[in-house]
Amino acid sequence: MMKALIQDGAVVGFVTGDAMGERLPEGLPVGVGWRFERGVFSAPIDAPLPGVSLLVERAWRDGELAQWLWLRDRHRDQLDLAVDTTLTSEQFSALLIYLQALRDWPQSNAFPDVSARPMPPTFLEQMRMDQ
C-alpha cells in the first residue's frame, strides 16, 4: 500500500508499507508538492516555497534508504549464519552501490534535480513492483 510522506504540510515523497506516511485516498492523483492539512490532501500551490525542492528530494532519498536497508541487513545476516543468501553477490554489490549513491546525492552538484536521482538496480525495481 502506497502512503505519502508529509513534511511541513506538503507531500514530499511516497513509501510502501504500513509503518509511516499518510494513506492515499482512492481516485485522487496525489503527487509530490500536494498539500496535506487537517487530514485532507489538496492540489499543490503554483509557486513552490523556497527550499521545498531540497526538502522534497532529501525526504525522497531518506525514504529510499529506509526502504532497502532491511535487504542489506538480511544479506549480511545470511552470510554470518552461513546459509544460502537471497541475493547474488552481484545483486548485493549493486545494492551497496545504490545505497552509497543515495547517501552521496545531496552533496552532488545536480542535487536537488529530480532527473539526477540515483537509479536503483533493476532487481530492486522488480522487488518494489512485487510488493
PDB file of C-alpha atoms in Angstrom:
ATOM      1  CA  MET A   1       0.000   0.000   0.000  1.00  0.00           C
ATOM      2  CA  MET A   2       1.437   3.372  -1.034  1.00  0.00           C
ATOM      3  CA  LYS A   3       1.486   6.149   1.532  1.00  0.00           C
ATOM      4  CA  ALA A   4       2.500   9.786   1.283  1.00  0.00           C
ATOM      5  CA  LEU A   5       5.382  11.200   3.307  1.00  0.00           C
ATOM      6  CA  ILE A   6       4.361  14.578   4.726  1.00  0.00           C
ATOM      7  CA  GLN A   7       6.731  17.338   5.801  1.00  0.00           C
ATOM      8  CA  ASP A   8       5.641  20.855   6.763  1.00  0.00           C
ATOM      9  CA  GLY A   9       2.158  20.215   5.369  1.00  0.00           C
ATOM     10  CA  ALA A  10       3.339  19.071   1.939  1.00  0.00           C
ATOM     11  CA  VAL A  11       3.722  15.687   0.259  1.00  0.00           C
ATOM     12  CA  VAL A  12       7.470  15.130  -0.144  1.00  0.00           C
ATOM     13  CA  GLY A  13       7.541  11.508  -1.291  1.00  0.00           C
ATOM     14  CA  PHE A  14       5.932   8.103  -1.158  1.00  0.00           C
ATOM     15  CA  VAL A  15       6.634   4.818   0.624  1.00  0.00           C
ATOM     16  CA  THR A  16       5.108   1.385   0.622  1.00  0.00           C
ATOM     17  CA  GLY A  17       4.113  -0.465   3.747  1.00  0.00           C
ATOM     18  CA  ASP A  18       2.273   0.254   6.946  1.00  0.00           C
ATOM     19  CA  ALA A  19       4.904   1.858   9.173  1.00  0.00           C
ATOM     20  CA  MET A  20       4.816   5.507   8.147  1.00  0.00           C
ATOM     21  CA  GLY A  21       3.077   8.009   5.944  1.00  0.00           C
ATOM     22  CA  GLU A  22      -0.489   9.048   5.263  1.00  0.00           C
ATOM     23  CA  ARG A  23      -2.824   6.713   3.408  1.00  0.00           C
ATOM     24  CA  LEU A  24      -3.587   7.933  -0.119  1.00  0.00           C
ATOM     25  CA  PRO A  25      -7.257   8.438  -0.996  1.00  0.00           C
ATOM     26  CA  GLU A  26      -8.572   6.302  -3.853  1.00  0.00           C
ATOM     27  CA  GLY A  27      -9.142   8.081  -7.133  1.00  0.00           C
ATOM     28  CA  LEU A  28      -7.161  11.207  -6.217  1.00  0.00           C
ATOM     29  CA  PRO A  29      -3.863  11.588  -8.162  1.00  0.00           C
ATOM     30  CA  VAL A  30      -1.793  12.856  -5.218  1.00  0.00           C
ATOM     31  CA  GLY A  31       1.759  13.827  -6.138  1.00  0.00           C
ATOM     32  CA  VAL A  32       4.826  15.469  -4.646  1.00  0.00           C
ATOM     33  CA  GLY A  33       4.021  19.058  -3.770  1.00  0.00           C
ATOM     34  CA  TRP A  34       0.388  18.415  -2.856  1.00  0.00           C
ATOM     35  CA  ARG A  35      -0.749  19.947   0.435  1.00  0.00           C
ATOM     36  CA  PHE A  36      -1.879  17.854   3.414  1.00  0.00           C
ATOM     37  CA  GLU A  37      -3.758  19.769   6.090  1.00  0.00           C
ATOM     38  CA  ARG A  38      -6.178  18.518   8.734  1.00  0.00           C
ATOM     39  CA  GLY A  39      -6.154  15.062   7.180  1.00  0.00           C
ATOM     40  CA  VAL A  40      -7.070  16.277   3.681  1.00  0.00           C
ATOM     41  CA  PHE A  41      -4.960  16.244   0.500  1.00  0.00           C
ATOM     42  CA  SER A  42      -5.285  19.233  -1.845  1.00  0.00           C
ATOM     43  CA  ALA A  43      -3.686  20.190  -5.151  1.00  0.00           C
ATOM     44  CA  PRO A  44      -0.337  21.980  -4.909  1.00  0.00           C
ATOM     45  CA  ILE A  45       0.070  25.711  -4.972  1.00  0.00           C
ATOM     46  CA  ASP A  46       1.579  27.071  -8.194  1.00  0.00           C
ATOM     47  CA  ALA A  47       4.742  28.627  -6.797  1.00  0.00           C
ATOM     48  CA  PRO A  48       6.846  26.306  -4.646  1.00  0.00           C
ATOM     49  CA  LEU A  49       8.174  27.724  -1.427  1.00  0.00           C
ATOM     50  CA  PRO A  50      11.912  28.446  -1.318  1.00  0.00           C
ATOM     51  CA  GLY A  51      13.872  25.375  -0.300  1.00  0.00           C
ATOM     52  CA  VAL A  52      10.940  22.992  -0.786  1.00  0.00           C
ATOM     53  CA  SER A  53      12.701  21.071  -3.551  1.00  0.00           C
ATOM     54  CA  LEU A  54      15.661  20.490  -1.222  1.00  0.00           C
ATOM     55  CA  LEU A  55      13.329  19.135   1.454  1.00  0.00           C
ATOM     56  CA  VAL A  56      11.356  17.060  -1.032  1.00  0.00           C
ATOM     57  CA  GLU A  57      14.418  15.408  -2.514  1.00  0.00           C
ATOM     58  CA  ARG A  58      16.083  14.799   0.837  1.00  0.00           C
ATOM     59  CA  ALA A  59      12.861  13.176   2.095  1.00  0.00           C
ATOM     60  CA  TRP A  60      12.689  11.041  -1.057  1.00  0.00           C
ATOM     61  CA  ARG A  61      16.303   9.995  -0.527  1.00  0.00           C
ATOM     62  CA  ASP A  62      15.666   9.167   3.148  1.00  0.00           C
ATOM     63  CA  GLY A  63      12.627   7.093   2.172  1.00  0.00           C
ATOM     64  CA  GLU A  64      14.616   5.165  -0.427  1.00  0.00           C
ATOM     65  CA  LEU A  65      17.361   4.386   2.082  1.00  0.00           C
ATOM     66  CA  ALA A  66      14.820   3.244   4.675  1.00  0.00           C
ATOM     67  CA  GLN A  67      13.057   1.061   2.129  1.00  0.00           C
ATOM     68  CA  TRP A  68      16.146  -1.026   1.280  1.00  0.00           C
ATOM     69  CA  LEU A  69      18.312  -1.201   4.422  1.00  0.00           C
ATOM     70  CA  TRP A  70      16.478  -4.325   5.570  1.00  0.00           C
ATOM     71  CA  LEU A  71      17.620  -6.109   2.412  1.00  0.00           C
ATOM     72  CA  ARG A  72      21.268  -5.243   3.079  1.00  0.00           C
ATOM     73  CA  ASP A  73      20.907  -6.391   6.691  1.00  0.00           C
ATOM     74  CA  ARG A  74      19.229  -9.668   5.706  1.00  0.00           C
ATOM     75  CA  HIS A  75      22.017 -10.488   3.251  1.00  0.00           C
ATOM     76  CA  ARG A  76      24.678  -9.796   5.898  1.00  0.00           C
ATOM     77  CA  ASP A  77      22.794 -11.933   8.428  1.00  0.00           C
ATOM     78  CA  GLN A  78      22.554 -14.800   5.941  1.00  0.00           C
ATOM     79  CA  LEU A  79      26.306 -14.600   5.316  1.00  0.00           C
ATOM     80  CA  ASP A  80      27.020 -14.576   9.072  1.00  0.00           C
ATOM     81  CA  LEU A  81      24.794 -17.628   9.534  1.00  0.00           C
ATOM     82  CA  ALA A  82      26.488 -19.399   6.604  1.00  0.00           C
ATOM     83  CA  VAL A  83      23.145 -20.069   4.908  1.00  0.00           C
ATOM     84  CA  ASP A  84      22.145 -19.545   1.292  1.00  0.00           C
ATOM     85  CA  THR A  85      21.667 -15.877   0.511  1.00  0.00           C
ATOM     86  CA  THR A  86      18.615 -14.445  -1.184  1.00  0.00           C
ATOM     87  CA  LEU A  87      20.736 -12.029  -3.223  1.00  0.00           C
ATOM     88  CA  THR A  88      23.583 -12.968  -5.509  1.00  0.00           C
ATOM     89  CA  SER A  89      26.934 -11.344  -4.781  1.00  0.00           C
ATOM     90  CA  GLU A  90      26.418  -9.139  -7.867  1.00  0.00           C
ATOM     91  CA  GLN A  91      22.997  -8.013  -6.609  1.00  0.00           C
ATOM     92  CA  PHE A  92      24.417  -7.292  -3.166  1.00  0.00           C
ATOM     93  CA  SER A  93      27.212  -5.188  -4.668  1.00  0.00           C
ATOM     94  CA  ALA A  94      24.684  -3.292  -6.793  1.00  0.00           C
ATOM     95  CA  LEU A  95      22.547  -2.681  -3.693  1.00  0.00           C
ATOM     96  CA  LEU A  96      25.529  -1.303  -1.759  1.00  0.00           C
ATOM     97  CA  ILE A  97      26.498   0.957  -4.663  1.00  0.00           C
ATOM     98  CA  TYR A  98      22.920   2.277  -4.866  1.00  0.00           C
ATOM     99  CA  LEU A  99      22.731   2.931  -1.105  1.00  0.00           C
ATOM    100  CA  GLN A 100      26.028   4.828  -1.240  1.00  0.00           C
ATOM    101  CA  ALA A 101      24.844   6.848  -4.241  1.00  0.00           C
ATOM    102  CA  LEU A 102      21.746   7.815  -2.232  1.00  0.00           C
ATOM    103  CA  ARG A 103      23.926   8.938   0.689  1.00  0.00           C
ATOM    104  CA  ASP A 104      26.200  10.967  -1.611  1.00  0.00           C
ATOM    105  CA  TRP A 105      23.456  12.551  -3.729  1.00  0.00           C
ATOM    106  CA  PRO A 106      22.682  15.621  -1.532  1.00  0.00           C
ATOM    107  CA  GLN A 107      26.332  16.704  -1.865  1.00  0.00           C
ATOM    108  CA  SER A 108      26.370  16.404  -5.665  1.00  0.00           C
ATOM    109  CA  ASN A 109      26.177  19.416  -7.983  1.00  0.00           C
ATOM    110  CA  ALA A 110      22.973  18.014  -9.523  1.00  0.00           C
ATOM    111  CA  PHE A 111      21.049  17.957  -6.216  1.00  0.00           C
ATOM    112  CA  PRO A 112      18.014  18.504  -5.976  1.00  0.00           C
ATOM    113  CA  ASP A 113      17.272  17.888  -9.683  1.00  0.00           C
ATOM    114  CA  VAL A 114      14.745  15.014  -9.797  1.00  0.00           C
ATOM    115  CA  SER A 115      16.176  13.792 -13.102  1.00  0.00           C
ATOM    116  CA  ALA A 116      19.559  13.311 -11.399  1.00  0.00           C
ATOM    117  CA  ARG A 117      18.268  10.963  -8.693  1.00  0.00           C
ATOM    118  CA  PRO A 118      20.339   7.798  -8.272  1.00  0.00           C
ATOM    119  CA  MET A 119      18.794   4.977 -10.278  1.00  0.00           C
ATOM    120  CA  PRO A 120      18.034   1.737  -8.416  1.00  0.00           C
ATOM    121  CA  PRO A 121      19.275  -1.561  -9.805  1.00  0.00           C
ATOM    122  CA  THR A 122      16.732  -3.377 -11.959  1.00  0.00           C
ATOM    123  CA  PHE A 123      16.191  -6.153  -9.416  1.00  0.00           C
ATOM    124  CA  LEU A 124      15.154  -3.588  -6.770  1.00  0.00           C
ATOM    125  CA  GLU A 125      12.563  -2.110  -9.105  1.00  0.00           C
ATOM    126  CA  GLN A 126      11.195  -5.615  -9.674  1.00  0.00           C
ATOM    127  CA  MET A 127      11.041  -6.232  -5.911  1.00  0.00           C
ATOM    128  CA  ARG A 128       9.224  -2.900  -5.469  1.00  0.00           C
ATOM    129  CA  MET A 129       6.608  -3.896  -8.059  1.00  0.00           C
ATOM    130  CA  ASP A 130       6.160  -7.316  -6.431  1.00  0.00           C
ATOM    131  CA  GLN A 131       5.365  -5.799  -3.008  1.00  0.00           C
TER     132      GLN A 131
END
